[in-house]
XYZ file of C-alpha atoms in Angstrom:
400
model
C 0.446 -0.022 -0.702
C 0.750 3.548 -0.151
C 1.775 6.000 1.963
C -1.124 8.334 0.301
C -3.875 6.022 1.662
C -6.568 7.906 3.502
C -7.995 6.094 6.732
C -10.134 3.181 6.330
C -13.939 2.777 7.058
C -15.035 0.054 9.255
C -18.541 -1.303 9.115
C -18.225 -1.297 4.685
C -20.955 -2.732 2.946
C -19.747 -4.297 -0.235
C -21.185 -3.304 -3.403
C -21.359 -4.158 -7.197
C -23.004 -3.381 -10.848
C -21.605 -4.255 -13.423
C -22.647 -3.018 -17.262
C -22.569 -5.039 -20.656
C -23.095 -2.362 -23.352
C -25.195 0.904 -23.778
C -27.107 2.598 -27.623
C -30.302 2.641 -29.426
C -31.979 -0.108 -27.707
C -35.345 0.254 -27.642
C -38.332 -2.800 -27.463
C -39.678 -1.799 -30.766
C -35.847 -2.328 -32.680
C -34.685 -5.738 -30.187
C -37.282 -8.098 -29.298
C -37.044 -10.365 -26.736
C -35.537 -13.570 -27.947
C -32.220 -10.354 -28.515
C -31.900 -8.804 -25.057
C -33.327 -11.819 -23.020
C -30.096 -13.774 -23.301
C -28.469 -10.509 -22.362
C -30.444 -10.415 -19.259
C -29.708 -14.174 -18.753
C -25.966 -13.753 -18.732
C -25.696 -10.865 -16.480
C -27.660 -12.657 -14.085
C -25.535 -15.873 -13.861
C -22.332 -12.886 -13.440
C -23.433 -10.414 -11.099
C -24.539 -13.837 -8.497
C -20.626 -15.413 -9.029
C -19.280 -12.009 -8.656
C -21.675 -12.050 -5.351
C -20.248 -14.753 -4.439
C -16.725 -13.826 -4.437
C -17.072 -10.891 -3.043
C -18.205 -12.276 0.246
C -15.312 -13.443 0.431
C -13.347 -12.996 3.902
C -10.442 -10.973 2.482
C -12.177 -9.876 -1.640
C -10.873 -7.204 -2.498
C -12.284 -4.752 -4.839
C -9.800 -4.862 -7.720
C -9.444 -8.907 -7.702
C -13.654 -8.899 -7.832
C -14.027 -6.130 -10.162
C -11.158 -8.388 -12.322
C -13.167 -11.658 -11.786
C -16.545 -9.690 -12.799
C -15.055 -8.558 -16.053
C -13.262 -11.375 -17.050
C -16.099 -13.523 -16.354
C -17.882 -10.982 -19.130
C -15.256 -10.801 -21.823
C -15.378 -14.990 -21.514
C -19.045 -14.511 -22.490
C -18.896 -13.945 -26.633
C -22.366 -12.681 -26.305
C -20.878 -9.103 -25.294
C -17.973 -6.661 -27.175
C -15.414 -7.609 -25.657
C -12.591 -10.443 -25.110
C -14.239 -13.560 -27.071
C -16.825 -11.751 -29.321
C -15.050 -8.395 -29.824
C -15.929 -6.434 -32.923
C -13.971 -5.709 -35.840
C -11.953 -3.037 -37.428
C -12.678 -2.050 -41.144
C -9.606 -4.132 -42.455
C -11.084 -7.675 -40.696
C -8.986 -7.522 -37.595
C -9.343 -7.118 -33.734
C -7.908 -4.264 -31.027
C -9.041 -4.932 -28.027
C -8.942 -2.868 -24.795
C -9.194 -2.340 -21.294
C -8.417 -0.527 -18.399
C -8.978 -1.153 -14.214
C -8.256 2.075 -11.602
C -8.746 1.566 -7.958
C -9.459 4.646 -5.241
C -6.319 4.231 -3.472
C -3.475 1.395 -2.653
C -1.474 1.377 -5.653
C 1.367 4.092 -6.663
C -0.152 3.778 -10.316
C -3.428 4.341 -9.271
C -5.285 2.914 -12.835
C -3.750 1.132 -16.139
C -4.907 1.084 -19.891
C -4.159 -1.816 -22.409
C -4.520 -1.322 -25.904
C -4.880 -2.175 -29.561
C -4.182 -5.851 -27.972
C -4.790 -9.302 -30.252
C -3.333 -12.360 -28.260
C -4.012 -11.697 -25.113
C -6.907 -13.716 -23.996
C -8.496 -11.926 -20.937
C -7.187 -7.481 -21.671
C -8.244 -6.837 -18.216
C -5.807 -9.306 -15.796
C -3.125 -7.652 -18.760
C -4.387 -3.729 -16.897
C -4.686 -5.949 -13.614
C -0.766 -7.010 -13.987
C 0.484 -3.402 -14.844
C -1.194 -1.866 -12.205
C 0.213 -4.599 -9.537
C 3.358 -4.746 -11.156
C 3.897 -0.526 -10.783
C 4.594 -1.710 -6.992
C 7.863 -3.308 -8.182
C 11.440 -0.946 -8.887
C 10.991 -1.232 -12.437
C 7.144 -2.605 -12.728
C 7.961 -6.198 -14.009
C 8.955 -4.816 -16.598
C 6.460 -2.464 -17.378
C 8.425 0.675 -15.854
C 5.803 3.567 -14.791
C 4.124 3.326 -17.367
C -0.250 3.320 -16.999
C -1.018 3.048 -20.400
C 0.373 0.783 -23.136
C -0.111 -0.697 -27.186
C 0.386 -3.149 -28.814
C 3.273 -5.524 -29.134
C 6.030 -4.622 -25.906
C 2.741 -4.987 -23.418
C 1.841 -8.396 -25.253
C 5.108 -9.342 -25.249
C 5.102 -8.765 -21.130
C 1.964 -10.386 -20.518
C 3.391 -12.998 -22.154
C 6.630 -12.937 -19.865
C 4.149 -12.811 -17.227
C 2.134 -16.057 -17.431
C -1.086 -14.499 -18.827
C -2.909 -16.579 -20.692
C -2.378 -16.118 -24.615
C -4.132 -17.162 -27.709
C -4.380 -16.996 -32.379
C -6.245 -14.129 -33.117
C -9.376 -16.435 -34.314
C -10.064 -17.484 -30.744
C -11.980 -13.611 -30.591
C -13.921 -14.776 -33.714
C -18.120 -14.409 -33.760
C -19.946 -15.248 -36.207
C -22.272 -12.604 -35.454
C -19.383 -10.303 -34.767
C -18.258 -10.807 -38.330
C -21.277 -10.667 -39.675
C -21.570 -6.736 -38.637
C -18.081 -6.596 -39.673
C -19.243 -7.585 -43.574
C -22.599 -5.582 -43.085
C -20.586 -2.168 -41.806
C -19.159 -2.495 -44.838
C -21.456 -2.827 -47.523
C -23.086 0.254 -45.853
C -19.861 2.566 -46.966
C -19.703 4.374 -49.523
C -17.575 1.801 -52.033
C -15.358 4.545 -54.337
C -14.136 6.727 -51.063
C -11.642 3.243 -50.148
C -8.624 4.219 -50.320
C -5.421 2.335 -51.884
C -3.805 3.036 -48.112
C -6.567 0.799 -46.792
C -6.666 -1.859 -49.795
C -2.804 -2.461 -48.352
C -3.466 -2.490 -44.541
C -6.062 -4.881 -45.561
C -3.791 -7.031 -47.699
C -0.675 -6.852 -44.998
C -2.915 -7.518 -41.830
C -5.368 -10.364 -44.424
C -3.264 -12.841 -42.209
C -2.873 -11.850 -38.902
C -6.611 -12.806 -37.945
C -6.740 -16.195 -39.163
C -9.430 -15.235 -41.422
C -9.027 -15.171 -45.253
C -11.340 -12.475 -46.704
C -9.230 -12.193 -49.988
C -11.772 -12.569 -51.528
C -14.422 -10.646 -50.804
C -16.396 -8.172 -52.633
C -16.637 -6.379 -49.513
C -13.827 -3.632 -49.035
C -13.479 -0.706 -46.453
C -15.019 2.466 -47.449
C -17.058 5.168 -46.034
C -16.666 6.624 -42.415
C -19.902 4.629 -41.381
C -19.284 3.095 -38.382
C -21.981 1.688 -35.759
C -22.253 1.404 -32.199
C -22.784 -1.763 -30.381
C -24.350 -3.001 -27.366
C -21.327 -4.942 -25.406
C -18.665 -3.190 -23.621
C -18.238 -4.248 -20.562
C -17.199 -3.199 -17.615
C -17.930 -3.590 -13.223
C -17.450 -1.345 -10.556
C -17.281 -2.461 -7.257
C -16.443 -1.614 -3.134
C -15.068 -4.057 -0.869
C -15.690 -4.366 2.766
C -12.572 -2.241 3.052
C -13.807 0.872 1.561
C -11.976 0.776 -1.798
C -13.404 1.265 -4.400
C -11.864 0.096 -7.856
C -13.771 0.059 -11.289
C -12.699 -2.105 -14.265
C -13.402 -1.770 -18.004
C -13.215 -3.829 -21.698
C -14.234 -3.526 -25.092
C -13.922 -4.664 -28.398
C -14.450 -0.785 -30.426
C -16.482 0.265 -32.404
C -17.329 -1.952 -34.997
C -15.256 -1.046 -38.174
C -13.564 1.651 -36.536
C -10.203 2.420 -37.916
C -7.057 0.373 -37.582
C -4.739 2.202 -35.131
C -8.130 3.841 -32.799
C -7.904 4.203 -29.279
C -11.383 5.078 -27.795
C -12.591 5.790 -24.069
C -12.326 2.115 -22.403
C -8.499 2.709 -21.694
C -8.359 6.198 -21.865
C -7.543 7.571 -18.098
C -10.361 9.983 -17.380
C -12.461 9.083 -20.374
C -14.354 6.022 -19.604
C -13.489 5.119 -16.415
C -12.165 7.353 -12.604
C -11.821 5.812 -9.246
C -10.915 8.679 -6.570
C -10.852 9.288 -3.182
C -10.683 11.908 -0.548
C -11.351 13.644 2.598
C -14.507 16.093 2.948
C -16.246 17.836 4.767
C -19.607 18.090 6.014
C -21.570 20.030 9.251
C -23.720 17.801 11.069
C -26.441 19.648 13.723
C -24.231 23.008 13.591
C -20.742 21.020 13.551
C -18.096 19.912 11.476
C -17.064 16.577 10.367
C -14.378 14.783 8.299
C -15.528 11.909 6.214
C -14.439 9.561 3.349
C -16.065 10.382 0.315
C -14.838 7.207 -2.408
C -16.701 7.226 -6.082
C -15.582 5.064 -8.767
C -17.261 5.332 -12.801
C -17.427 2.918 -15.936
C -19.011 4.398 -19.316
C -19.574 2.351 -22.665
C -21.101 4.182 -25.217
C -19.848 6.454 -28.293
C -15.866 6.602 -27.043
C -15.097 9.248 -29.394
C -17.848 11.782 -27.530
C -16.260 10.459 -24.034
C -12.978 11.446 -25.004
C -14.488 15.508 -26.355
C -15.130 15.856 -22.391
C -12.914 13.591 -20.728
C -16.204 12.316 -19.000
C -15.755 9.873 -16.101
C -12.992 12.762 -15.101
C -15.379 15.542 -15.733
C -18.042 13.609 -13.393
C -15.821 13.335 -10.696
C -14.585 16.689 -10.688
C -18.757 17.426 -10.560
C -18.625 15.088 -8.257
C -15.630 16.314 -5.634
C -15.908 20.343 -6.480
C -19.479 21.637 -6.923
C -20.383 19.090 -4.432
C -22.592 16.982 -6.237
C -24.365 13.902 -5.778
C -22.317 10.773 -7.659
C -25.634 10.610 -8.896
C -26.186 14.305 -10.146
C -22.881 14.410 -11.183
C -23.351 11.377 -14.036
C -26.956 12.534 -14.649
C -25.089 16.630 -15.779
C -23.009 14.546 -18.393
C -24.609 11.613 -19.506
C -28.039 11.462 -18.825
C -30.794 12.822 -21.205
C -29.629 16.753 -22.039
C -26.024 16.182 -20.491
C -23.345 17.607 -22.384
C -22.753 14.355 -23.392
C -25.782 14.927 -26.181
C -24.318 18.574 -26.325
C -20.970 17.798 -27.894
C -22.507 15.871 -30.224
C -25.035 18.942 -31.062
C -26.987 17.516 -34.460
C -24.988 14.303 -34.484
C -26.723 12.947 -31.401
C -27.217 9.197 -31.497
C -26.176 9.185 -35.123
C -24.448 7.152 -32.998
C -22.479 10.303 -31.589
C -22.897 11.339 -27.735
C -24.678 8.187 -26.694
C -23.974 5.895 -23.840
C -24.164 6.295 -20.063
C -22.211 5.488 -16.989
C -22.577 3.418 -13.846
C -20.658 4.426 -10.295
C -20.613 3.183 -6.670
C -20.325 6.079 -4.347
C -19.244 5.942 -0.749
C -19.723 8.584 2.273
C -18.555 7.392 5.097
C -20.098 4.420 5.496
C -23.625 4.622 3.414
C -22.992 3.773 -0.107
C -25.065 4.255 -3.202
C -25.298 2.192 -6.497
C -26.403 4.563 -9.439
C -26.314 5.188 -13.121
C -27.738 7.096 -15.799
C -28.044 7.623 -19.603
C -29.100 9.527 -22.718
C -30.135 6.497 -24.482
C -32.976 3.869 -24.766
C -30.719 1.240 -22.638
C -28.030 0.291 -21.014
C -27.030 -3.823 -20.143
C -26.978 -3.410 -16.295
C -26.681 -5.731 -13.085
C -26.772 -4.676 -9.312
C -27.715 -6.178 -5.813
C -29.287 -2.740 -4.126
C -29.330 -1.834 -0.033
C -32.183 -4.433 0.577
C -30.056 -7.207 -1.268
C -31.780 -7.906 -4.362
C -30.611 -8.583 -7.156
C -31.660 -6.166 -10.005
C -31.336 -7.408 -14.192
C -32.175 -3.905 -16.491
C -31.647 -3.663 -20.164
C -33.758 -0.196 -20.325
C -34.005 2.872 -19.370
C -37.294 2.762 -17.476
C -36.555 -0.407 -15.850
C -35.968 -0.113 -12.039
C -34.365 -4.200 -12.438
C -36.815 -5.335 -10.372
C -40.249 -5.891 -12.583
C -39.295 -8.780 -14.947
C -40.090 -7.492 -19.211
C -44.040 -9.148 -19.821
C -42.153 -10.441 -22.946
C -39.806 -12.068 -20.895
C -42.493 -13.418 -18.738
C -43.974 -15.099 -21.499
C -40.931 -16.517 -23.027
C -40.103 -18.687 -19.620
């Protein structure tokens, strides 16, 4: 642990919330057989995660990493196995973790991965190895991308795979469909060369396809995953993982691994008034976002939410709403491009003030796949923006 740790509160009840992506998710567009499997998967994973969190000595970092790895292993989500493809048919995966205290680096992110089975586990390794003199080979670096960090992953003993492991028929069809939507005559010679150079790297030969990368009409996949955990020690960890935007340009960096854009965790001592006297309490927050990453980057969205909460004395719930809720800043920064798909997305989070915690979330779009346990310990699973997570959809009951 570090020397700048704040006092640890006692009797902290562990909390957890997870998400599986957000976007223009509506009942009219997504029938039950489409979103039903998301509910089932979220319910399974939140229960497994809760079991881990209630074990003696469980830490927020370990539980968040464990949970996001489960989400990465489920091909229904756009992270790990089931990640989306770039315009040239390759994979570039990103992940991050951040803790409110306990490690010098506080956060770590890894980008453009093609061989690490669980990117979130690599992000964790970068963070914890920062306690070593040379960072285990990563030195003091917080964000790392590409082949060298994958070499370190192999040296550290993380499970490595070949790109075909990540392939799913659904994501490949989304890739092809996205290319068909493009303006074919704008295809650049550079893109042709890049496709030829990378044809063998993904293990799938699409050289005979008449679908060429063209135009700039990426679309938002629903499936980026994230988790925020509060442990019994009063520490919060945020962990997030993604395959990015469908048919993104190779080398594109989004918000998921960019510190302050798609994730944040922080704590501080705050003065509050109790019966006309001042009392010092510890306040801790953690955030994980999902949506159109370029919009999150323009706002440095997660850090902005945290700053609003800390310096404008807003609750975390109100701060999230200011940025990612309906008519929030994400929507404003997108302007007339909002929901096309610019600007859309949401955040999940946990706030601890003293010994009282709250699980919060908000979104500016049709839905966000999410699951959590409320203050009374009730399991909640929700998809659409108007659900409280307790009442099952009528259509779901009809399919049971």
